[in-house]
Amino acid sequence: MAHDRYDYVIIGAGPAGVFAALELVKAGKSDILILEKGRDLQRRRCPARETHCVGCKTCDIMTG
């Protein structure tokens, strides 16, 4: 559901952002927007797992 305004905006879907969203939902809050600059989980890959770090512009491990 897209809005022009939200009661809560969380910047970053890392551990702290996800935890904050979960706590808000537990408290009965639901008008929450989470902004994340990383790629969708299904599209993330890290070359370092096969060779070495190549300095990706947006790191799939450190972003998101």
mmCIF file of C-alpha atoms in Angstrom:
data_model
loop_
_atom_site.group_PDB
_atom_site.id
_atom_site.type_symbol
_atom_site.label_atom_id
_atom_site.label_comp_id
_atom_site.label_asym_id
_atom_site.label_seq_id
_atom_site.Cartn_x
_atom_site.Cartn_y
_atom_site.Cartn_z
ATOM 1 C CA MET A 1 0.000 0.000 0.000
ATOM 2 C CA ALA A 2 1.585 3.260 -1.136
ATOM 3 C CA HIS A 3 1.076 6.501 0.771
ATOM 4 C CA ASP A 4 2.320 10.048 0.555
ATOM 5 C CA ARG A 5 2.861 10.088 4.337
ATOM 6 C CA TYR A 6 3.807 7.491 6.925
ATOM 7 C CA ASP A 7 3.760 7.559 10.713
ATOM 8 C CA TYR A 8 7.157 5.829 10.851
ATOM 9 C CA VAL A 9 10.022 5.832 8.362
ATOM 10 C CA ILE A 10 12.956 3.481 8.896
ATOM 11 C CA ILE A 11 16.108 4.123 6.893
ATOM 12 C CA GLY A 12 17.925 0.871 6.217
ATOM 13 C CA ALA A 13 16.736 -2.725 6.407
ATOM 14 C CA GLY A 14 19.758 -4.040 8.256
ATOM 15 C CA PRO A 15 19.387 -5.759 11.627
ATOM 16 C CA ALA A 16 18.527 -2.538 13.488
ATOM 17 C CA GLY A 17 15.965 -1.435 10.901
ATOM 18 C CA VAL A 18 14.259 -4.810 10.783
ATOM 19 C CA PHE A 19 14.227 -5.026 14.594
ATOM 20 C CA ALA A 20 12.719 -1.533 14.812
ATOM 21 C CA ALA A 21 9.984 -2.482 12.333
ATOM 22 C CA LEU A 22 9.199 -5.690 14.232
ATOM 23 C CA GLU A 23 8.936 -3.809 17.523
ATOM 24 C CA LEU A 24 6.610 -1.235 15.949
ATOM 25 C CA VAL A 25 4.383 -3.988 14.573
ATOM 26 C CA LYS A 26 4.335 -5.722 17.983
ATOM 27 C CA ALA A 27 3.201 -2.399 19.465
ATOM 28 C CA GLY A 28 0.283 -2.308 17.036
ATOM 29 C CA LYS A 29 1.771 0.218 14.626
ATOM 30 C CA SER A 30 1.366 -0.530 10.936
ATOM 31 C CA ASP A 31 1.886 2.659 8.931
ATOM 32 C CA ILE A 32 5.611 2.004 8.403
ATOM 33 C CA LEU A 33 7.886 2.677 5.443
ATOM 34 C CA ILE A 34 11.304 0.982 5.236
ATOM 35 C CA LEU A 35 13.787 2.465 2.760
ATOM 36 C CA GLU A 36 16.727 0.352 1.614
ATOM 37 C CA LYS A 37 19.323 1.176 -1.022
ATOM 38 C CA GLY A 38 20.536 -2.394 -1.439
ATOM 39 C CA ARG A 39 19.267 -4.766 -4.090
ATOM 40 C CA ASP A 40 16.403 -7.185 -3.517
ATOM 41 C CA LEU A 41 17.579 -10.254 -1.580
ATOM 42 C CA GLN A 42 17.133 -12.542 -4.599
ATOM 43 C CA ARG A 43 19.465 -10.347 -6.674
ATOM 44 C CA ARG A 44 22.325 -10.073 -4.177
ATOM 45 C CA ARG A 45 25.601 -11.823 -4.868
ATOM 46 C CA CYS A 46 29.125 -11.340 -3.669
ATOM 47 C CA PRO A 47 32.123 -12.049 -5.952
ATOM 48 C CA ALA A 48 34.302 -12.447 -2.827
ATOM 49 C CA ARG A 49 32.580 -15.762 -2.140
ATOM 50 C CA GLU A 50 34.136 -17.126 -5.328
ATOM 51 C CA THR A 51 37.343 -15.083 -5.691
ATOM 52 C CA HIS A 52 38.024 -11.900 -3.695
ATOM 53 C CA CYS A 53 36.444 -8.513 -2.958
ATOM 54 C CA VAL A 54 36.300 -6.453 -6.145
ATOM 55 C CA GLY A 55 34.989 -3.268 -4.493
ATOM 56 C CA CYS A 56 31.442 -3.261 -5.840
ATOM 57 C CA LYS A 57 29.900 0.237 -5.968
ATOM 58 C CA THR A 58 27.057 -0.937 -3.713
ATOM 59 C CA CYS A 59 28.244 -3.898 -1.654
ATOM 60 C CA ASP A 60 25.622 -6.649 -1.418
ATOM 61 C CA ILE A 61 27.041 -7.753 1.938
ATOM 62 C CA MET A 62 27.445 -4.383 3.664
ATOM 63 C CA THR A 63 24.340 -2.776 2.135
ATOM 64 C CA GLY A 64 21.058 -4.260 3.170
#
